[in-house]
């Protein structure tokens, strides 16, 4: 399989704190890749580096074989590389339908398209995707009035609306009711198979990530600790030590 | 648009047209009311719909005044000689010169302010929240001080425009209809704009700009366009005000940061931020309140105004429309809808 995201020797430090040191990894096109690691191990920093949220100190990041480490956030998003946030972010004062409609891909939109209204197919797509995440009944409620879990589902649906090539999910199941988690895993898998979106997922819930990912990278202290299939990671003594704090 | 709304809009339009004949003594007051509605609506474009609370929109009002004056005078005479004369020399404007100056002045002021908004916006839209408010306020105050030291446009004494060439009462009527015309066009324009994808985009910037960036929106482009559109209308009404007032000076009339510059914000807060009708309702209530207290509570008028602001900010943070939306969400389409009843 081809690598859609290639990270080579990326380092990023905040002042004296080295959040990422010489990290290299690749995300396969069309697959689901996981990223795990103890708290503070640099997972979100790496995500932020990939989507252009901050400049990296050294190294290279390629998306679809093109260097993106110098591009601003919006430009990377318009290329089809999207992220969701650990602290869920939705447009609180707008209703779910508006949240979805504004998430339509802007890479296909010229400036003057902004002065048009949405067509019927946009509304149908919105309804279909809200139905997909189970928020259809609440679609005219303000997004800010939804529960945290529902906001998380809405954010996921918004990301799908954007038709990304690859989607970076930062802890998609954190704060979600355990009974809903199975449904969410199922939806993530379907987004991958039905819509063909490459997923790169940070997750703390081991059961979720072992079920979901085909390949897992583990970070600790800002460095790449291990990589492999879920079975290899589960049996890797270094990973177990990192999580239990032997380091 | 349904039938009930259509009747409502026709009624409002009719009232707008006949109001100066029903209340002939209040023509200037009614014109000022439209001015308040326009500046409130344009302030809400950035403040309410886009989440950028500008305290510097008065800059475009003052700049519009000066641009219009320079155009109207410059078409006929040398501006420097005109302002230098200080009454010592008589300048005559024919009717045709007056009206071409008025027309080109108003349009020119709008366009000039749009361009300035893009330039200032480019420099200030990196600021967020209170920093943007203070930054734009600084621009307005600085502009007032600069213009009051610029002798070519009359310096601190200000500048006098030609007087309306015809009958005085007809002149009042003309200015009323100019303000009302701009107001009606602005309202229709905004009603359309907020229904497009552009409206959604600026709402998204208001709710979470970082998320909007992460979703690939051209945020700076939307912000600059919105402010340029707002500045166009503010510049035009500034120009109309200049011709209506005939004489104006920089600090108290043109760049009046503590009067109109704050009033437009209070109007919007009173009526409800981020709604189409909020600024209109707020401007009407505010103007009535202000005129009543200025007439019957003279000496205490600023205290009454302060009390109004305190009550609004403490008890009605979302304004009248926001309060209504909270009490009657179903009127605004906020509802849970079951799947089988939906038409989709």
PDB file of N, CA and C in Angstrom, chain B residues 44-119:
ATOM      1  N   UNK B  44     -23.554  45.232  13.382  1.00  0.00           N
ATOM      2  CA  UNK B  44     -23.877  43.834  13.670  1.00  0.00           C
ATOM      3  C   UNK B  44     -23.276  42.875  12.647  1.00  0.00           C
ATOM      4  N   UNK B  45     -22.997  43.363  11.435  1.00  0.00           N
ATOM      5  CA  UNK B  45     -22.392  42.464  10.435  1.00  0.00           C
ATOM      6  C   UNK B  45     -21.097  41.869  10.959  1.00  0.00           C
ATOM      7  N   UNK B  46     -20.233  42.721  11.543  1.00  0.00           N
ATOM      8  CA  UNK B  46     -18.994  42.184  12.111  1.00  0.00           C
ATOM      9  C   UNK B  46     -19.194  41.787  13.577  1.00  0.00           C
ATOM     10  N   UNK B  47     -19.850  42.665  14.362  1.00  0.00           N
ATOM     11  CA  UNK B  47     -19.963  42.410  15.799  1.00  0.00           C
ATOM     12  C   UNK B  47     -20.853  41.224  16.127  1.00  0.00           C
ATOM     13  N   UNK B  48     -22.028  41.165  15.504  1.00  0.00           N
ATOM     14  CA  UNK B  48     -22.984  40.116  15.852  1.00  0.00           C
ATOM     15  C   UNK B  48     -22.820  38.860  15.020  1.00  0.00           C
ATOM     16  N   UNK B  49     -22.710  39.030  13.713  1.00  0.00           N
ATOM     17  CA  UNK B  49     -22.702  37.865  12.829  1.00  0.00           C
ATOM     18  C   UNK B  49     -21.319  37.229  12.729  1.00  0.00           C
ATOM     19  N   UNK B  50     -20.254  38.041  12.881  1.00  0.00           N
ATOM     20  CA  UNK B  50     -18.921  37.503  12.667  1.00  0.00           C
ATOM     21  C   UNK B  50     -18.108  37.439  13.948  1.00  0.00           C
ATOM     22  N   UNK B  51     -18.621  38.036  15.039  1.00  0.00           N
ATOM     23  CA  UNK B  51     -17.929  37.942  16.319  1.00  0.00           C
ATOM     24  C   UNK B  51     -16.747  38.877  16.470  1.00  0.00           C
ATOM     25  N   UNK B  52     -16.627  39.890  15.615  1.00  0.00           N
ATOM     26  CA  UNK B  52     -15.554  40.868  15.761  1.00  0.00           C
ATOM     27  C   UNK B  52     -16.140  42.201  16.209  1.00  0.00           C
ATOM     28  N   UNK B  53     -16.009  42.480  17.517  1.00  0.00           N
ATOM     29  CA  UNK B  53     -16.597  43.683  18.078  1.00  0.00           C
ATOM     30  C   UNK B  53     -15.716  44.882  17.777  1.00  0.00           C
ATOM     31  N   UNK B  54     -16.108  45.621  16.750  1.00  0.00           N
ATOM     32  CA  UNK B  54     -15.329  46.792  16.373  1.00  0.00           C
ATOM     33  C   UNK B  54     -15.843  47.998  17.147  1.00  0.00           C
ATOM     34  N   UNK B  55     -14.927  48.783  17.698  1.00  0.00           N
ATOM     35  CA  UNK B  55     -15.331  50.062  18.282  1.00  0.00           C
ATOM     36  C   UNK B  55     -14.920  51.186  17.340  1.00  0.00           C
ATOM     37  N   UNK B  56     -14.454  50.807  16.154  1.00  0.00           N
ATOM     38  CA  UNK B  56     -13.921  51.804  15.242  1.00  0.00           C
ATOM     39  C   UNK B  56     -14.767  52.028  14.003  1.00  0.00           C
ATOM     40  N   UNK B  57     -16.008  51.493  13.962  1.00  0.00           N
ATOM     41  CA  UNK B  57     -16.817  51.697  12.765  1.00  0.00           C
ATOM     42  C   UNK B  57     -17.114  53.171  12.518  1.00  0.00           C
ATOM     43  N   UNK B  58     -17.051  53.975  13.582  1.00  0.00           N
ATOM     44  CA  UNK B  58     -17.278  55.412  13.438  1.00  0.00           C
ATOM     45  C   UNK B  58     -16.219  56.026  12.519  1.00  0.00           C
ATOM     46  N   UNK B  59     -15.086  55.359  12.418  1.00  0.00           N
ATOM     47  CA  UNK B  59     -14.035  55.818  11.499  1.00  0.00           C
ATOM     48  C   UNK B  59     -14.587  55.968  10.085  1.00  0.00           C
ATOM     49  N   UNK B  60     -15.402  54.999   9.663  1.00  0.00           N
ATOM     50  CA  UNK B  60     -15.932  55.038   8.298  1.00  0.00           C
ATOM     51  C   UNK B  60     -16.979  56.141   8.142  1.00  0.00           C
ATOM     52  N   UNK B  61     -17.690  56.424   9.244  1.00  0.00           N
ATOM     53  CA  UNK B  61     -18.671  57.515   9.220  1.00  0.00           C
ATOM     54  C   UNK B  61     -17.947  58.841   8.993  1.00  0.00           C
ATOM     55  N   UNK B  62     -16.924  59.076   9.810  1.00  0.00           N
ATOM     56  CA  UNK B  62     -16.173  60.326   9.684  1.00  0.00           C
ATOM     57  C   UNK B  62     -15.452  60.429   8.363  1.00  0.00           C
ATOM     58  N   UNK B  63     -14.822  59.336   7.958  1.00  0.00           N
ATOM     59  CA  UNK B  63     -14.096  59.349   6.687  1.00  0.00           C
ATOM     60  C   UNK B  63     -15.057  59.581   5.526  1.00  0.00           C
ATOM     61  N   UNK B  64     -16.235  58.971   5.605  1.00  0.00           N
ATOM     62  CA  UNK B  64     -17.249  59.193   4.572  1.00  0.00           C
ATOM     63  C   UNK B  64     -17.607  60.662   4.450  1.00  0.00           C
ATOM     64  N   UNK B  65     -17.760  61.320   5.619  1.00  0.00           N
ATOM     65  CA  UNK B  65     -18.072  62.755   5.615  1.00  0.00           C
ATOM     66  C   UNK B  65     -17.001  63.544   4.877  1.00  0.00           C
ATOM     67  N   UNK B  66     -15.746  63.292   5.241  1.00  0.00           N
ATOM     68  CA  UNK B  66     -14.664  64.076   4.655  1.00  0.00           C
ATOM     69  C   UNK B  66     -14.475  63.767   3.170  1.00  0.00           C
ATOM     70  N   UNK B  67     -14.586  62.498   2.807  1.00  0.00           N
ATOM     71  CA  UNK B  67     -14.427  62.144   1.394  1.00  0.00           C
ATOM     72  C   UNK B  67     -15.503  62.846   0.569  1.00  0.00           C
ATOM     73  N   UNK B  68     -16.741  62.815   1.075  1.00  0.00           N
ATOM     74  CA  UNK B  68     -17.839  63.454   0.349  1.00  0.00           C
ATOM     75  C   UNK B  68     -17.596  64.944   0.214  1.00  0.00           C
ATOM     76  N   UNK B  69     -17.126  65.570   1.304  1.00  0.00           N
ATOM     77  CA  UNK B  69     -16.886  67.016   1.263  1.00  0.00           C
ATOM     78  C   UNK B  69     -15.804  67.345   0.246  1.00  0.00           C
ATOM     79  N   UNK B  70     -14.723  66.570   0.281  1.00  0.00           N
ATOM     80  CA  UNK B  70     -13.616  66.841  -0.636  1.00  0.00           C
ATOM     81  C   UNK B  70     -14.071  66.660  -2.086  1.00  0.00           C
ATOM     82  N   UNK B  71     -14.875  65.613  -2.336  1.00  0.00           N
ATOM     83  CA  UNK B  71     -15.353  65.401  -3.711  1.00  0.00           C
ATOM     84  C   UNK B  71     -16.276  66.538  -4.148  1.00  0.00           C
ATOM     85  N   UNK B  72     -17.252  66.865  -3.286  1.00  0.00           N
ATOM     86  CA  UNK B  72     -18.256  67.868  -3.676  1.00  0.00           C
ATOM     87  C   UNK B  72     -17.616  69.223  -3.912  1.00  0.00           C
ATOM     88  N   UNK B  73     -16.664  69.608  -3.053  1.00  0.00           N
ATOM     89  CA  UNK B  73     -16.013  70.899  -3.214  1.00  0.00           C
ATOM     90  C   UNK B  73     -14.979  70.830  -4.338  1.00  0.00           C
ATOM     91  N   UNK B  74     -14.205  69.733  -4.342  1.00  0.00           N
ATOM     92  CA  UNK B  74     -13.123  69.587  -5.308  1.00  0.00           C
ATOM     93  C   UNK B  74     -13.600  69.556  -6.750  1.00  0.00           C
ATOM     94  N   UNK B  75     -14.852  69.170  -6.976  1.00  0.00           N
ATOM     95  CA  UNK B  75     -15.380  69.159  -8.340  1.00  0.00           C
ATOM     96  C   UNK B  75     -15.456  70.569  -8.908  1.00  0.00           C
ATOM     97  N   UNK B  76     -15.615  71.568  -8.022  1.00  0.00           N
ATOM     98  CA  UNK B  76     -15.859  72.932  -8.486  1.00  0.00           C
ATOM     99  C   UNK B  76     -14.694  73.864  -8.167  1.00  0.00           C
ATOM    100  N   UNK B  77     -14.179  73.772  -6.924  1.00  0.00           N
ATOM    101  CA  UNK B  77     -13.124  74.702  -6.498  1.00  0.00           C
ATOM    102  C   UNK B  77     -11.907  73.924  -6.003  1.00  0.00           C
ATOM    103  N   UNK B  78     -10.849  74.692  -5.734  1.00  0.00           N
ATOM    104  CA  UNK B  78      -9.678  74.100  -5.097  1.00  0.00           C
ATOM    105  C   UNK B  78      -9.976  73.960  -3.603  1.00  0.00           C
ATOM    106  N   UNK B  79      -9.820  72.738  -3.061  1.00  0.00           N
ATOM    107  CA  UNK B  79     -10.236  72.473  -1.679  1.00  0.00           C
ATOM    108  C   UNK B  79      -9.429  73.322  -0.696  1.00  0.00           C
ATOM    109  N   UNK B  80      -8.119  73.444  -0.945  1.00  0.00           N
ATOM    110  CA  UNK B  80      -7.271  74.210  -0.038  1.00  0.00           C
ATOM    111  C   UNK B  80      -7.692  75.670   0.038  1.00  0.00           C
ATOM    112  N   UNK B  81      -7.976  76.266  -1.124  1.00  0.00           N
ATOM    113  CA  UNK B  81      -8.399  77.666  -1.168  1.00  0.00           C
ATOM    114  C   UNK B  81      -9.751  77.827  -0.480  1.00  0.00           C
ATOM    115  N   UNK B  82     -10.620  76.847  -0.674  1.00  0.00           N
ATOM    116  CA  UNK B  82     -11.967  76.886  -0.097  1.00  0.00           C
ATOM    117  C   UNK B  82     -11.895  76.902   1.426  1.00  0.00           C
ATOM    118  N   UNK B  83     -11.082  76.002   2.004  1.00  0.00           N
ATOM    119  CA  UNK B  83     -11.012  75.930   3.463  1.00  0.00           C
ATOM    120  C   UNK B  83     -10.194  77.093   4.023  1.00  0.00           C
ATOM    121  N   UNK B  84      -9.254  77.627   3.250  1.00  0.00           N
ATOM    122  CA  UNK B  84      -8.431  78.754   3.693  1.00  0.00           C
ATOM    123  C   UNK B  84      -9.242  80.038   3.836  1.00  0.00           C
ATOM    124  N   UNK B  85     -10.254  80.190   2.971  1.00  0.00           N
ATOM    125  CA  UNK B  85     -10.979  81.439   2.873  1.00  0.00           C
ATOM    126  C   UNK B  85     -11.674  81.816   4.176  1.00  0.00           C
ATOM    127  N   UNK B  86     -12.149  80.810   4.930  1.00  0.00           N
ATOM    128  CA  UNK B  86     -12.804  81.030   6.224  1.00  0.00           C
ATOM    129  C   UNK B  86     -13.853  82.132   6.164  1.00  0.00           C
ATOM    130  N   UNK B  87     -14.670  82.078   5.169  1.00  0.00           N
ATOM    131  CA  UNK B  87     -15.778  83.031   5.092  1.00  0.00           C
ATOM    132  C   UNK B  87     -15.421  84.336   4.408  1.00  0.00           C
ATOM    133  N   UNK B  88     -14.135  84.553   4.107  1.00  0.00           N
ATOM    134  CA  UNK B  88     -13.716  85.801   3.505  1.00  0.00           C
ATOM    135  C   UNK B  88     -14.068  85.918   2.030  1.00  0.00           C
ATOM    136  N   UNK B  89     -14.379  84.796   1.432  1.00  0.00           N
ATOM    137  CA  UNK B  89     -14.633  84.798  -0.004  1.00  0.00           C
ATOM    138  C   UNK B  89     -15.910  84.000  -0.218  1.00  0.00           C
ATOM    139  N   UNK B  90     -16.676  84.356  -1.208  1.00  0.00           N
ATOM    140  CA  UNK B  90     -17.945  83.653  -1.411  1.00  0.00           C
ATOM    141  C   UNK B  90     -17.801  82.616  -2.521  1.00  0.00           C
ATOM    142  N   UNK B  91     -18.192  81.421  -2.204  1.00  0.00           N
ATOM    143  CA  UNK B  91     -18.161  80.336  -3.187  1.00  0.00           C
ATOM    144  C   UNK B  91     -19.590  79.974  -3.551  1.00  0.00           C
ATOM    145  N   UNK B  92     -19.851  79.934  -4.808  1.00  0.00           N
ATOM    146  CA  UNK B  92     -21.233  79.646  -5.232  1.00  0.00           C
ATOM    147  C   UNK B  92     -21.300  78.301  -5.937  1.00  0.00           C
ATOM    148  N   UNK B  93     -22.283  77.502  -5.536  1.00  0.00           N
ATOM    149  CA  UNK B  93     -22.507  76.212  -6.183  1.00  0.00           C
ATOM    150  C   UNK B  93     -23.841  76.272  -6.903  1.00  0.00           C
ATOM    151  N   UNK B  94     -23.841  75.928  -8.187  1.00  0.00           N
ATOM    152  CA  UNK B  94     -25.122  75.873  -8.888  1.00  0.00           C
ATOM    153  C   UNK B  94     -25.861  74.608  -8.459  1.00  0.00           C
ATOM    154  N   UNK B  95     -27.135  74.536  -8.846  1.00  0.00           N
ATOM    155  CA  UNK B  95     -27.939  73.362  -8.485  1.00  0.00           C
ATOM    156  C   UNK B  95     -27.324  72.088  -9.044  1.00  0.00           C
ATOM    157  N   UNK B  96     -26.883  72.151 -10.299  1.00  0.00           N
ATOM    158  CA  UNK B  96     -26.289  70.962 -10.932  1.00  0.00           C
ATOM    159  C   UNK B  96     -25.010  70.567 -10.216  1.00  0.00           C
ATOM    160  N   UNK B  97     -24.194  71.567  -9.839  1.00  0.00           N
ATOM    161  CA  UNK B  97     -22.953  71.276  -9.124  1.00  0.00           C
ATOM    162  C   UNK B  97     -23.255  70.647  -7.768  1.00  0.00           C
ATOM    163  N   UNK B  98     -24.309  71.145  -7.101  1.00  0.00           N
ATOM    164  CA  UNK B  98     -24.663  70.599  -5.788  1.00  0.00           C
ATOM    165  C   UNK B  98     -25.060  69.138  -5.908  1.00  0.00           C
ATOM    166  N   UNK B  99     -25.947  68.851  -6.859  1.00  0.00           N
ATOM    167  CA  UNK B  99     -26.456  67.478  -6.926  1.00  0.00           C
ATOM    168  C   UNK B  99     -25.420  66.488  -7.450  1.00  0.00           C
ATOM    169  N   UNK B 100     -24.577  66.953  -8.404  1.00  0.00           N
ATOM    170  CA  UNK B 100     -23.540  66.019  -8.845  1.00  0.00           C
ATOM    171  C   UNK B 100     -22.553  65.775  -7.706  1.00  0.00           C
ATOM    172  N   UNK B 101     -22.276  66.831  -6.896  1.00  0.00           N
ATOM    173  CA  UNK B 101     -21.403  66.657  -5.735  1.00  0.00           C
ATOM    174  C   UNK B 101     -22.003  65.704  -4.729  1.00  0.00           C
ATOM    175  N   UNK B 102     -23.301  65.834  -4.503  1.00  0.00           N
ATOM    176  CA  UNK B 102     -23.983  64.938  -3.551  1.00  0.00           C
ATOM    177  C   UNK B 102     -23.914  63.498  -4.029  1.00  0.00           C
ATOM    178  N   UNK B 103     -24.271  63.300  -5.291  1.00  0.00           N
ATOM    179  CA  UNK B 103     -24.302  61.933  -5.816  1.00  0.00           C
ATOM    180  C   UNK B 103     -22.912  61.292  -5.805  1.00  0.00           C
ATOM    181  N   UNK B 104     -21.938  61.991  -6.420  1.00  0.00           N
ATOM    182  CA  UNK B 104     -20.588  61.422  -6.494  1.00  0.00           C
ATOM    183  C   UNK B 104     -19.948  61.341  -5.115  1.00  0.00           C
ATOM    184  N   UNK B 105     -20.273  62.300  -4.249  1.00  0.00           N
ATOM    185  CA  UNK B 105     -19.722  62.285  -2.895  1.00  0.00           C
ATOM    186  C   UNK B 105     -20.168  61.062  -2.120  1.00  0.00           C
ATOM    187  N   UNK B 106     -21.459  60.755  -2.212  1.00  0.00           N
ATOM    188  CA  UNK B 106     -21.987  59.619  -1.457  1.00  0.00           C
ATOM    189  C   UNK B 106     -21.402  58.307  -1.984  1.00  0.00           C
ATOM    190  N   UNK B 107     -21.415  58.135  -3.301  1.00  0.00           N
ATOM    191  CA  UNK B 107     -20.871  56.903  -3.877  1.00  0.00           C
ATOM    192  C   UNK B 107     -19.371  56.802  -3.608  1.00  0.00           C
ATOM    193  N   UNK B 108     -18.671  57.930  -3.835  1.00  0.00           N
ATOM    194  CA  UNK B 108     -17.221  57.933  -3.628  1.00  0.00           C
ATOM    195  C   UNK B 108     -16.856  57.626  -2.186  1.00  0.00           C
ATOM    196  N   UNK B 109     -17.625  58.174  -1.246  1.00  0.00           N
ATOM    197  CA  UNK B 109     -17.351  57.920   0.171  1.00  0.00           C
ATOM    198  C   UNK B 109     -17.501  56.428   0.484  1.00  0.00           C
ATOM    199  N   UNK B 110     -18.566  55.816  -0.058  1.00  0.00           N
ATOM    200  CA  UNK B 110     -18.773  54.383   0.172  1.00  0.00           C
ATOM    201  C   UNK B 110     -17.606  53.562  -0.352  1.00  0.00           C
ATOM    202  N   UNK B 111     -17.203  53.844  -1.583  1.00  0.00           N
ATOM    203  CA  UNK B 111     -16.114  53.068  -2.190  1.00  0.00           C
ATOM    204  C   UNK B 111     -14.796  53.286  -1.453  1.00  0.00           C
ATOM    205  N   UNK B 112     -14.511  54.556  -1.121  1.00  0.00           N
ATOM    206  CA  UNK B 112     -13.260  54.854  -0.425  1.00  0.00           C
ATOM    207  C   UNK B 112     -13.205  54.113   0.915  1.00  0.00           C
ATOM    208  N   UNK B 113     -14.328  54.115   1.644  1.00  0.00           N
ATOM    209  CA  UNK B 113     -14.350  53.457   2.956  1.00  0.00           C
ATOM    210  C   UNK B 113     -14.189  51.944   2.812  1.00  0.00           C
ATOM    211  N   UNK B 114     -14.739  51.362   1.753  1.00  0.00           N
ATOM    212  CA  UNK B 114     -14.557  49.921   1.520  1.00  0.00           C
ATOM    213  C   UNK B 114     -13.085  49.591   1.367  1.00  0.00           C
ATOM    214  N   UNK B 115     -12.396  50.402   0.565  1.00  0.00           N
ATOM    215  CA  UNK B 115     -10.970  50.146   0.341  1.00  0.00           C
ATOM    216  C   UNK B 115     -10.193  50.303   1.656  1.00  0.00           C
ATOM    217  N   UNK B 116     -10.516  51.371   2.408  1.00  0.00           N
ATOM    218  CA  UNK B 116      -9.820  51.575   3.691  1.00  0.00           C
ATOM    219  C   UNK B 116     -10.092  50.409   4.630  1.00  0.00           C
ATOM    220  N   UNK B 117     -11.321  49.895   4.609  1.00  0.00           N
ATOM    221  CA  UNK B 117     -11.654  48.776   5.501  1.00  0.00           C
ATOM    222  C   UNK B 117     -10.778  47.571   5.198  1.00  0.00           C
ATOM    223  N   UNK B 118     -10.519  47.334   3.913  1.00  0.00           N
ATOM    224  CA  UNK B 118      -9.667  46.199   3.554  1.00  0.00           C
ATOM    225  C   UNK B 118      -8.252  46.416   4.091  1.00  0.00           C
ATOM    226  N   UNK B 119      -7.749  47.642   3.943  1.00  0.00           N
ATOM    227  CA  UNK B 119      -6.379  47.927   4.403  1.00  0.00           C
ATOM    228  C   UNK B 119      -6.294  47.819   5.934  1.00  0.00           C
TER     229      UNK B 119
END
